[in-house]
PDB file of C-alpha atoms in Angstrom:
ATOM      1  CA  MET A  29      28.253  15.532  18.541  1.00 47.00           C
ATOM      2  CA  ARG A  30      30.221  17.621  16.091  1.00 46.00           C
ATOM      3  CA  ARG A  31      33.445  16.640  17.829  1.00 46.00           C
ATOM      4  CA  ARG A  32      32.467  13.021  17.611  1.00 47.00           C
ATOM      5  CA  ARG A  33      32.031  13.348  13.792  1.00 45.00           C
ATOM      6  CA  HIS A  34      35.472  14.927  13.459  1.00 47.00           C
ATOM      7  CA  LEU A  35      36.999  12.076  15.398  1.00 43.00           C
ATOM      8  CA  ALA A  36      35.187   9.658  13.177  1.00 44.00           C
ATOM      9  CA  GLY A  37      36.731  11.343  10.191  1.00 47.00           C
ATOM     10  CA  ASP A  38      40.206  10.934  11.666  1.00 47.00           C
ATOM     11  CA  GLY A  39      39.387   7.316  12.165  1.00 48.00           C
ATOM     12  CA  ASP A  40      38.471   7.031   8.463  1.00 46.00           C
ATOM     13  CA  ARG A  41      41.849   8.391   7.439  1.00 46.00           C
ATOM     14  CA  LEU A  42      43.768   6.022   9.772  1.00 45.00           C
ATOM     15  CA  LEU A  43      41.855   2.855   8.960  1.00 45.00           C
ATOM     16  CA  SER A  44      40.949   3.242   5.337  1.00 44.00           C
ATOM     17  CA  ARG A  45      43.886   1.474   3.613  1.00 47.00           C
ATOM     18  CA  ARG A  46      42.755  -0.678   0.700  1.00 46.00           C
ATOM     19  CA  SER A  47      40.994  -3.667   2.453  1.00 46.00           C
ATOM     20  CA  ALA A  48      41.099  -1.913   5.884  1.00 50.00           C
ATOM     21  CA  PRO A  49      37.594  -0.323   5.574  1.00 51.00           C
ATOM     22  CA  ILE A  50      35.909  -3.676   5.249  1.00 50.00           C
ATOM     23  CA  VAL A  51      37.817  -5.167   8.184  1.00 53.00           C
ATOM     24  CA  PHE A  52      37.967  -2.290  10.716  1.00 59.00           C
ATOM     25  CA  LEU A  53      35.053   0.089  10.075  1.00 59.00           C
ATOM     26  CA  PRO A  54      32.244  -2.343  11.200  1.00 60.00           C
ATOM     27  CA  THR A  55      34.183  -2.714  14.463  1.00 63.00           C
ATOM     28  CA  ILE A  56      35.180   0.912  15.096  1.00 67.00           C
ATOM     29  CA  MET A  57      32.107   2.867  13.888  1.00 65.00           C
ATOM     30  CA  PRO A  58      29.484   1.338  16.378  1.00 66.00           C
ATOM     31  CA  LEU A  59      31.587   2.655  19.229  1.00 68.00           C
ATOM     32  CA  VAL A  60      31.050   6.147  17.830  1.00 68.00           C
ATOM     33  CA  GLY A  61      27.410   5.760  18.704  1.00 63.00           C
ATOM     34  CA  LEU A  62      28.002   5.707  22.447  1.00 68.00           C
ATOM     35  CA  SER A  63      28.159   9.527  22.649  1.00 71.00           C
ATOM     36  CA  PRO A  64      24.441  10.291  21.859  1.00 67.00           C
ATOM     37  CA  ALA A  65      23.602   8.374  25.047  1.00 65.00           C
ATOM     38  CA  LEU A  66      26.488   9.483  27.252  1.00 75.00           C
ATOM     39  CA  ALA A  67      26.355  13.235  26.360  1.00 79.00           C
ATOM     40  CA  PRO A  68      22.578  13.736  27.279  1.00 77.00           C
ATOM     41  CA  LEU A  69      23.041  11.724  30.527  1.00 77.00           C
ATOM     42  CA  LEU A  70      26.120  13.841  31.493  1.00 84.00           C
ATOM     43  CA  GLY A  71      24.371  16.985  30.519  1.00 82.00           C
ATOM     44  CA  SER A  72      21.250  16.170  32.519  1.00 79.00           C
ATOM     45  CA  TRP A  73      23.434  15.385  35.603  1.00 83.00           C
ATOM     46  CA  LEU A  74      25.262  18.580  35.287  1.00 87.00           C
ATOM     47  CA  LEU A  75      22.044  20.587  35.030  1.00 82.00           C
ATOM     48  CA  ALA A  76      20.740  18.793  38.138  1.00 80.00           C
ATOM     49  CA  HIS A  77      23.878  19.700  40.225  1.00 86.00           C
ATOM     50  CA  PHE A  78      25.237  22.891  38.626  1.00 87.00           C
ATOM     51  CA  ASP A  79      24.266  25.873  36.480  1.00 89.00           C
ATOM     52  CA  TRP A  80      24.096  25.631  32.676  1.00 85.00           C
ATOM     53  CA  GLN A  81      27.557  27.149  32.397  1.00 91.00           C
ATOM     54  CA  ALA A  82      29.012  23.902  33.798  1.00 91.00           C
ATOM     55  CA  ILE A  83      28.143  22.191  30.496  1.00 91.00           C
ATOM     56  CA  PHE A  84      30.412  24.496  28.525  1.00 92.00           C
ATOM     57  CA  ALA A  85      33.115  24.216  31.058  1.00 94.00           C
ATOM     58  CA  THR A  86      32.934  20.449  30.832  1.00 93.00           C
ATOM     59  CA  LEU A  87      33.055  20.559  27.064  1.00 91.00           C
ATOM     60  CA  PHE A  88      36.208  22.800  27.279  1.00 93.00           C
ATOM     61  CA  ILE A  89      37.847  20.229  29.630  1.00 94.00           C
ATOM     62  CA  ILE A  90      36.997  17.346  27.322  1.00 90.00           C
ATOM     63  CA  THR A  91      38.457  19.319  24.440  1.00 90.00           C
ATOM     64  CA  LEU A  92      41.770  19.810  26.292  1.00 91.00           C
ATOM     65  CA  VAL A  93      41.867  16.078  27.226  1.00 91.00           C
ATOM     66  CA  LEU A  94      41.345  15.077  23.615  1.00 85.00           C
ATOM     67  CA  MET A  95      44.097  17.452  22.466  1.00 88.00           C
ATOM     68  CA  LEU A  96      46.753  16.064  24.681  1.00 88.00           C
ATOM     69  CA  PRO A  97      47.227  12.774  22.800  1.00 84.00           C
ATOM     70  CA  ALA A  98      47.535  14.797  19.536  1.00 80.00           C
ATOM     71  CA  LEU A  99      50.535  16.750  20.826  1.00 82.00           C
ATOM     72  CA  ARG A 100      52.484  13.491  20.922  1.00 81.00           C
ATOM     73  CA  LEU A 101      51.771  12.476  17.351  1.00 77.00           C
ATOM     74  CA  LYS A 102      54.698  12.530  14.959  1.00 76.00           C
ATOM     75  CA  PRO A 103      54.411  14.018  11.426  1.00 71.00           C
ATOM     76  CA  ALA A 104      53.486  11.305   8.960  1.00 63.00           C
ATOM     77  CA  HIS A 105      55.603  10.644   5.950  1.00 62.00           C
ATOM     78  CA  HIS A 106      53.420  10.449   2.852  1.00 57.00           C
ATOM     79  CA  LYS A 107      54.847   8.029   0.356  1.00 57.00           C
ATOM     80  CA  HIS A 108      52.188   8.829  -2.291  1.00 52.00           C
ATOM     81  CA  ALA A 109      52.300  12.658  -2.050  1.00 49.00           C
ATOM     82  CA  ALA A 110      52.511  13.122  -5.786  1.00 49.00           C
ATOM     83  CA  SER A 111      49.447  10.892  -6.571  1.00 47.00           C
ATOM     84  CA  GLU A 112      47.553  12.358  -3.632  1.00 46.00           C
ATOM     85  CA  GLU A 113      47.887  15.899  -5.052  1.00 54.00           C
ATOM     86  CA  LYS A 114      46.336  14.804  -8.325  1.00 69.00           C
ATOM     87  CA  LEU A 115      43.139  13.670  -6.594  1.00 74.00           C
ATOM     88  CA  THR A 116      41.238  16.990  -6.267  1.00 81.00           C
ATOM     89  CA  PHE A 117      37.972  17.525  -4.564  1.00 81.00           C
ATOM     90  CA  TRP A 118      36.445  18.113  -7.921  1.00 86.00           C
ATOM     91  CA  ARG A 119      37.573  14.739  -9.139  1.00 84.00           C
ATOM     92  CA  LEU A 120      36.100  13.119  -6.061  1.00 84.00           C
ATOM     93  CA  LEU A 121      32.778  14.797  -6.676  1.00 85.00           C
ATOM     94  CA  ARG A 122      32.831  13.622 -10.317  1.00 85.00           C
ATOM     95  CA  SER A 123      32.901  10.045  -9.070  1.00 86.00           C
ATOM     96  CA  GLN A 124      29.226   8.931  -9.126  1.00 88.00           C
ATOM     97  CA  ASP A 125      29.958   5.964  -6.789  1.00 89.00           C
ATOM     98  CA  TYR A 126      31.615   8.226  -4.300  1.00 90.00           C
ATOM     99  CA  ARG A 127      28.794  10.832  -4.451  1.00 92.00           C
ATOM    100  CA  GLY A 128      26.116   8.107  -3.941  1.00 93.00           C
ATOM    101  CA  ASN A 129      27.722   6.513  -0.968  1.00 93.00           C
ATOM    102  CA  VAL A 130      28.464   9.856   0.704  1.00 94.00           C
ATOM    103  CA  LEU A 131      24.949  10.981   0.154  1.00 95.00           C
ATOM    104  CA  ILE A 132      23.571   7.856   1.734  1.00 95.00           C
ATOM    105  CA  TYR A 133      25.883   8.337   4.694  1.00 94.00           C
ATOM    106  CA  ALA A 134      24.979  12.026   5.063  1.00 95.00           C
ATOM    107  CA  ALA A 135      21.301  11.380   4.663  1.00 96.00           C
ATOM    108  CA  CYS A 136      21.164   8.762   7.324  1.00 94.00           C
ATOM    109  CA  SER A 137      23.195  10.906   9.661  1.00 93.00           C
ATOM    110  CA  ALA A 138      21.014  13.912   8.952  1.00 95.00           C
ATOM    111  CA  SER A 139      17.924  11.962   9.960  1.00 95.00           C
ATOM    112  CA  PHE A 140      19.670  11.149  13.305  1.00 92.00           C
ATOM    113  CA  PHE A 141      20.674  14.780  13.779  1.00 92.00           C
ATOM    114  CA  ALA A 142      17.161  16.046  12.996  1.00 94.00           C
ATOM    115  CA  TRP A 143      15.948  13.868  15.900  1.00 94.00           C
ATOM    116  CA  LEU A 144      18.772  15.018  18.174  1.00 90.00           C
ATOM    117  CA  THR A 145      17.779  18.621  17.491  1.00 92.00           C
ATOM    118  CA  GLY A 146      14.037  18.264  17.940  1.00 93.00           C
ATOM    119  CA  SER A 147      13.714  15.549  20.551  1.00 92.00           C
ATOM    120  CA  PRO A 148      14.389  17.724  23.570  1.00 91.00           C
ATOM    121  CA  PHE A 149      11.519  20.025  22.572  1.00 93.00           C
ATOM    122  CA  ILE A 150       9.317  17.157  21.719  1.00 94.00           C
ATOM    123  CA  LEU A 151       9.818  15.370  25.044  1.00 92.00           C
ATOM    124  CA  HIS A 152       9.582  18.700  26.979  1.00 91.00           C
ATOM    125  CA  GLU A 153       6.178  19.250  25.376  1.00 91.00           C
ATOM    126  CA  MET A 154       5.202  15.779  26.555  1.00 90.00           C
ATOM    127  CA  GLY A 155       6.052  16.797  30.083  1.00 89.00           C
ATOM    128  CA  TYR A 156       9.388  14.930  30.623  1.00 88.00           C
ATOM    129  CA  SER A 157      12.248  16.183  32.745  1.00 85.00           C
ATOM    130  CA  PRO A 158      15.771  16.662  31.485  1.00 81.00           C
ATOM    131  CA  THR A 159      16.886  13.453  33.236  1.00 81.00           C
ATOM    132  CA  VAL A 160      14.154  11.333  31.375  1.00 85.00           C
ATOM    133  CA  ILE A 161      15.062  13.114  28.118  1.00 86.00           C
ATOM    134  CA  GLY A 162      18.687  12.086  28.607  1.00 82.00           C
ATOM    135  CA  LEU A 163      17.706   8.486  29.373  1.00 85.00           C
ATOM    136  CA  SER A 164      15.590   8.364  26.198  1.00 87.00           C
ATOM    137  CA  TYR A 165      18.796   8.254  24.181  1.00 87.00           C
ATOM    138  CA  VAL A 166      19.987   5.027  25.760  1.00 87.00           C
ATOM    139  CA  PRO A 167      17.711   2.625  23.834  1.00 91.00           C
ATOM    140  CA  GLN A 168      18.574   4.160  20.459  1.00 89.00           C
ATOM    141  CA  THR A 169      22.287   4.046  21.245  1.00 87.00           C
ATOM    142  CA  ILE A 170      22.025   0.283  22.171  1.00 90.00           C
ATOM    143  CA  ALA A 171      20.111  -0.153  18.866  1.00 92.00           C
ATOM    144  CA  PHE A 172      22.899   1.510  16.998  1.00 90.00           C
ATOM    145  CA  LEU A 173      25.495  -0.737  18.529  1.00 89.00           C
ATOM    146  CA  ILE A 174      23.386  -3.735  17.708  1.00 92.00           C
ATOM    147  CA  GLY A 175      23.223  -2.636  14.138  1.00 91.00           C
ATOM    148  CA  GLY A 176      26.835  -1.986  13.851  1.00 88.00           C
ATOM    149  CA  TYR A 177      28.102  -5.238  15.313  1.00 88.00           C
ATOM    150  CA  GLY A 178      25.305  -7.116  13.563  1.00 89.00           C
ATOM    151  CA  CYS A 179      26.676  -5.711  10.301  1.00 86.00           C
ATOM    152  CA  ARG A 180      30.146  -6.947  11.195  1.00 85.00           C
ATOM    153  CA  ALA A 181      28.766 -10.438  11.736  1.00 88.00           C
ATOM    154  CA  ALA A 182      26.672 -10.305   8.484  1.00 90.00           C
ATOM    155  CA  LEU A 183      29.709  -9.085   6.437  1.00 86.00           C
ATOM    156  CA  GLN A 184      31.235 -12.467   7.229  1.00 88.00           C
ATOM    157  CA  LYS A 185      28.624 -14.112   5.080  1.00 90.00           C
ATOM    158  CA  TRP A 186      27.392 -11.450   2.612  1.00 88.00           C
ATOM    159  CA  GLN A 187      28.976  -8.573   0.811  1.00 88.00           C
ATOM    160  CA  GLY A 188      28.130  -4.984   1.797  1.00 84.00           C
ATOM    161  CA  SER A 189      26.531  -4.376  -1.677  1.00 85.00           C
ATOM    162  CA  GLN A 190      24.120  -7.207  -0.966  1.00 89.00           C
ATOM    163  CA  LEU A 191      23.138  -5.937   2.510  1.00 92.00           C
ATOM    164  CA  LEU A 192      22.825  -2.275   1.657  1.00 93.00           C
ATOM    165  CA  PRO A 193      19.529  -2.274  -0.325  1.00 94.00           C
ATOM    166  CA  TRP A 194      17.748  -4.204   2.408  1.00 95.00           C
ATOM    167  CA  LEU A 195      19.106  -1.965   5.085  1.00 95.00           C
ATOM    168  CA  LEU A 196      17.961   1.062   3.283  1.00 96.00           C
ATOM    169  CA  VAL A 197      14.501  -0.426   3.026  1.00 97.00           C
ATOM    170  CA  VAL A 198      14.541  -0.908   6.758  1.00 97.00           C
ATOM    171  CA  PHE A 199      15.728   2.711   7.205  1.00 97.00           C
ATOM    172  CA  GLY A 200      13.040   4.087   4.972  1.00 96.00           C
ATOM    173  CA  VAL A 201      10.195   2.057   6.496  1.00 97.00           C
ATOM    174  CA  SER A 202      11.256   2.935  10.006  1.00 97.00           C
ATOM    175  CA  VAL A 203      11.483   6.672   9.290  1.00 97.00           C
ATOM    176  CA  ILE A 204       8.092   6.673   7.520  1.00 97.00           C
ATOM    177  CA  ALA A 205       6.675   4.840  10.622  1.00 97.00           C
ATOM    178  CA  THR A 206       8.170   7.532  12.897  1.00 96.00           C
ATOM    179  CA  TRP A 207       6.647  10.256  10.693  1.00 96.00           C
ATOM    180  CA  ALA A 208       3.206   8.472  10.806  1.00 96.00           C
ATOM    181  CA  VAL A 209       3.428   8.301  14.625  1.00 94.00           C
ATOM    182  CA  GLY A 210       4.141  12.054  14.528  1.00 90.00           C
ATOM    183  CA  LEU A 211       0.847  12.688  12.822  1.00 92.00           C
ATOM    184  CA  MET A 212      -1.112  10.967  15.596  1.00 89.00           C
ATOM    185  CA  GLU A 213      -2.622  13.006  18.396  1.00 84.00           C
ATOM    186  CA  ASN A 214      -1.170  12.347  21.835  1.00 85.00           C
ATOM    187  CA  ALA A 215       1.641  10.208  20.441  1.00 86.00           C
ATOM    188  CA  SER A 216       3.604   8.484  23.255  1.00 90.00           C
ATOM    189  CA  LEU A 217       7.300   8.322  23.783  1.00 91.00           C
ATOM    190  CA  THR A 218       7.297   4.544  23.336  1.00 92.00           C
ATOM    191  CA  ALA A 219       5.425   4.723  20.037  1.00 93.00           C
ATOM    192  CA  LEU A 220       8.108   7.153  18.800  1.00 93.00           C
ATOM    193  CA  LEU A 221      11.103   5.250  20.124  1.00 94.00           C
ATOM    194  CA  ILE A 222      10.166   1.835  18.626  1.00 95.00           C
ATOM    195  CA  PRO A 223      10.412   2.809  14.969  1.00 96.00           C
ATOM    196  CA  PHE A 224      13.290   5.217  15.745  1.00 95.00           C
ATOM    197  CA  CYS A 225      15.316   2.447  17.421  1.00 95.00           C
ATOM    198  CA  VAL A 226      14.685   0.299  14.295  1.00 96.00           C
ATOM    199  CA  MET A 227      16.138   3.212  12.287  1.00 96.00           C
ATOM    200  CA  ALA A 228      19.130   3.336  14.583  1.00 93.00           C
ATOM    201  CA  ILE A 229      19.825  -0.356  13.963  1.00 94.00           C
ATOM    202  CA  ALA A 230      19.708   0.289  10.189  1.00 95.00           C
ATOM    203  CA  ASN A 231      22.053   3.294  10.565  1.00 93.00           C
ATOM    204  CA  GLY A 232      24.484   1.408  12.633  1.00 90.00           C
ATOM    205  CA  ALA A 233      24.745  -1.157   9.878  1.00 91.00           C
ATOM    206  CA  ILE A 234      24.645   1.201   6.951  1.00 93.00           C
ATOM    207  CA  TYR A 235      27.451   3.568   8.089  1.00 89.00           C
ATOM    208  CA  PRO A 236      30.414   1.249   7.840  1.00 88.00           C
ATOM    209  CA  ILE A 237      29.252  -0.162   4.525  1.00 91.00           C
ATOM    210  CA  VAL A 238      28.846   3.145   2.686  1.00 91.00           C
ATOM    211  CA  VAL A 239      31.902   4.708   4.271  1.00 89.00           C
ATOM    212  CA  ALA A 240      33.953   1.687   3.194  1.00 87.00           C
ATOM    213  CA  GLN A 241      32.551   1.770  -0.357  1.00 88.00           C
ATOM    214  CA  ALA A 242      33.120   5.523  -0.649  1.00 87.00           C
ATOM    215  CA  LEU A 243      36.814   5.308   0.364  1.00 86.00           C
ATOM    216  CA  LYS A 244      37.773   2.074  -1.195  1.00 84.00           C
ATOM    217  CA  PRO A 245      38.385   3.409  -4.741  1.00 80.00           C
ATOM    218  CA  PHE A 246      40.925   5.960  -3.464  1.00 82.00           C
ATOM    219  CA  PRO A 247      43.491   4.020  -1.388  1.00 78.00           C
ATOM    220  CA  GLN A 248      46.164   6.540  -2.416  1.00 79.00           C
ATOM    221  CA  ALA A 249      44.303   9.558  -0.946  1.00 78.00           C
ATOM    222  CA  THR A 250      41.822   8.346   1.788  1.00 79.00           C
ATOM    223  CA  GLY A 251      42.612  11.391   3.861  1.00 80.00           C
ATOM    224  CA  ARG A 252      41.264  13.791   1.183  1.00 85.00           C
ATOM    225  CA  ALA A 253      38.359  11.497   0.407  1.00 86.00           C
ATOM    226  CA  ALA A 254      37.466  11.178   4.113  1.00 86.00           C
ATOM    227  CA  ALA A 255      37.762  14.903   4.653  1.00 87.00           C
ATOM    228  CA  LEU A 256      35.336  15.765   1.891  1.00 90.00           C
ATOM    229  CA  GLN A 257      32.983  12.973   2.924  1.00 90.00           C
ATOM    230  CA  ASN A 258      32.793  14.275   6.505  1.00 89.00           C
ATOM    231  CA  THR A 259      32.421  17.890   5.259  1.00 91.00           C
ATOM    232  CA  LEU A 260      29.466  17.026   3.109  1.00 93.00           C
ATOM    233  CA  GLN A 261      27.992  14.861   5.857  1.00 92.00           C
ATOM    234  CA  LEU A 262      28.340  17.581   8.487  1.00 92.00           C
ATOM    235  CA  GLY A 263      26.869  20.094   5.996  1.00 94.00           C
ATOM    236  CA  LEU A 264      23.759  18.108   5.411  1.00 95.00           C
ATOM    237  CA  CYS A 265      23.395  17.427   9.203  1.00 94.00           C
ATOM    238  CA  PHE A 266      23.719  21.159   9.819  1.00 94.00           C
ATOM    239  CA  LEU A 267      20.980  21.893   7.267  1.00 96.00           C
ATOM    240  CA  ALA A 268      18.690  19.233   8.845  1.00 96.00           C
ATOM    241  CA  SER A 269      19.285  20.703  12.292  1.00 95.00           C
ATOM    242  CA  LEU A 270      18.742  24.278  10.944  1.00 96.00           C
ATOM    243  CA  ALA A 271      15.422  23.205   9.371  1.00 96.00           C
ATOM    244  CA  VAL A 272      14.168  21.703  12.577  1.00 96.00           C
ATOM    245  CA  SER A 273      15.282  24.597  14.769  1.00 94.00           C
ATOM    246  CA  THR A 274      13.764  27.193  12.397  1.00 94.00           C
ATOM    247  CA  LEU A 275      10.292  25.541  12.504  1.00 94.00           C
ATOM    248  CA  ILE A 276      10.538  24.392  16.092  1.00 92.00           C
ATOM    249  CA  ALA A 277       7.071  25.765  16.917  1.00 92.00           C
ATOM    250  CA  THR A 278       5.736  22.355  15.829  1.00 92.00           C
ATOM    251  CA  PRO A 279       8.629  20.185  16.993  1.00 94.00           C
ATOM    252  CA  LEU A 280       7.151  16.699  16.470  1.00 94.00           C
ATOM    253  CA  LEU A 281       5.766  17.332  12.926  1.00 94.00           C
ATOM    254  CA  THR A 282       8.856  19.289  11.857  1.00 95.00           C
ATOM    255  CA  THR A 283      11.341  16.776  13.116  1.00 96.00           C
ATOM    256  CA  THR A 284       9.627  13.760  11.622  1.00 95.00           C
ATOM    257  CA  SER A 285       9.050  15.643   8.373  1.00 96.00           C
ATOM    258  CA  VAL A 286      12.694  16.516   8.005  1.00 97.00           C
ATOM    259  CA  MET A 287      13.617  12.943   8.717  1.00 97.00           C
ATOM    260  CA  LEU A 288      11.201  11.918   5.950  1.00 96.00           C
ATOM    261  CA  VAL A 289      13.077  14.065   3.486  1.00 97.00           C
ATOM    262  CA  THR A 290      16.306  12.235   4.234  1.00 97.00           C
ATOM    263  CA  VAL A 291      14.716   8.994   3.071  1.00 97.00           C
ATOM    264  CA  LEU A 292      14.393  10.473  -0.433  1.00 97.00           C
ATOM    265  CA  LEU A 293      18.016  11.682  -0.296  1.00 96.00           C
ATOM    266  CA  ALA A 294      19.244   8.245   0.712  1.00 96.00           C
ATOM    267  CA  ALA A 295      17.305   6.715  -2.132  1.00 96.00           C
ATOM    268  CA  ILE A 296      18.870   9.148  -4.587  1.00 96.00           C
ATOM    269  CA  GLY A 297      22.196   8.242  -3.239  1.00 94.00           C
ATOM    270  CA  TYR A 298      21.679   4.518  -3.655  1.00 94.00           C
ATOM    271  CA  ILE A 299      20.459   5.103  -7.309  1.00 94.00           C
ATOM    272  CA  MET A 300      23.653   7.072  -8.005  1.00 91.00           C
ATOM    273  CA  GLN A 301      26.040   4.478  -6.586  1.00 88.00           C
ATOM    274  CA  ARG A 302      24.029   1.643  -8.128  1.00 86.00           C
ATOM    275  CA  ALA A 303      24.221   3.220 -11.559  1.00 86.00           C
ATOM    276  CA  ALA A 304      27.966   3.718 -11.144  1.00 79.00           C
ATOM    277  CA  ARG A 305      28.439   0.025 -10.348  1.00 76.00           C
ATOM    278  CA  VAL A 306      26.360  -1.085 -13.353  1.00 74.00           C
ATOM    279  CA  ASP A 307      28.416   1.200 -15.591  1.00 70.00           C
ATOM    280  CA  GLU A 308      31.657  -0.311 -14.173  1.00 69.00           C
ATOM    281  CA  CYS A 309      30.498  -3.864 -14.704  1.00 70.00           C
ATOM    282  CA  THR A 310      29.394  -2.974 -18.282  1.00 72.00           C
ATOM    283  CA  ALA A 311      32.767  -1.460 -18.971  1.00 66.00           C
ATOM    284  CA  LYS A 312      34.552  -4.526 -17.629  1.00 66.00           C
ATOM    285  CA  ARG A 313      32.531  -6.828 -19.783  1.00 66.00           C
ATOM    286  CA  SER A 314      33.191  -4.628 -22.942  1.00 67.00           C
ATOM    287  CA  THR A 315      36.911  -4.749 -22.175  1.00 66.00           C
ATOM    288  CA  SER A 316      36.930  -8.558 -21.694  1.00 62.00           C
ATOM    289  CA  HIS A 317      35.047  -9.124 -25.008  1.00 58.00           C
ATOM    290  CA  ALA A 318      37.433  -6.796 -26.811  1.00 57.00           C
TER     291      ALA A 318
END
């Protein structure tokens, strides 16, 4: 999963050129969601046929395979090296629009990572085998793909800024519903997966919108902006996973509670980027009147 995030960051840097985020990210980013289904399925198959060491051997082989194409890459010639040096990480963080979009992206990802950390323990407590646990990731991955490609179709008719508040409402309601199911005694796997799959649909649609909005103001330095974005996102995902694993004695309640916190973080992120857009519109109107 961490490797998948780093590859997604490379994709951001390659595709995020002026209008490219709006065009390409809704197409590329849903494919990133395949790994949460494929990885547990492969892991359960390896455990069924080999010892646990085979998982790490497989990860090492996959790493080598992914490194081979990188050896053939030629050094890029940066035409805007001077302007890119001026865009420091501190300047990026001072941008309220950038901070808000990155916080939304990180919060939605952290909610997903919290589930990835806690769900094996949750389903093990329910009595499910590793194979069933692996298969449980298939519906949410399909839902993520539906959300991503549904977003691509919706962007043909509406702007991302119009879709985002509604998608965040769906995200928040679905996470709250998942948390509510976690409070029930003898909660079933189906009852948990239904709201979680709705959250996956929302996430699949939210990701390309907020990533594109975060990188769009910095066409001269998308590599630096994407690097900071993915660092912050991975940091929050790590904290969410750490919180779940620290309090894993109550896996269901802990996991859903951490997911609930990410709703608040996503709301703060939306308020931040919304305020930045309002300030930008006000400044433009003042300039036009002057």
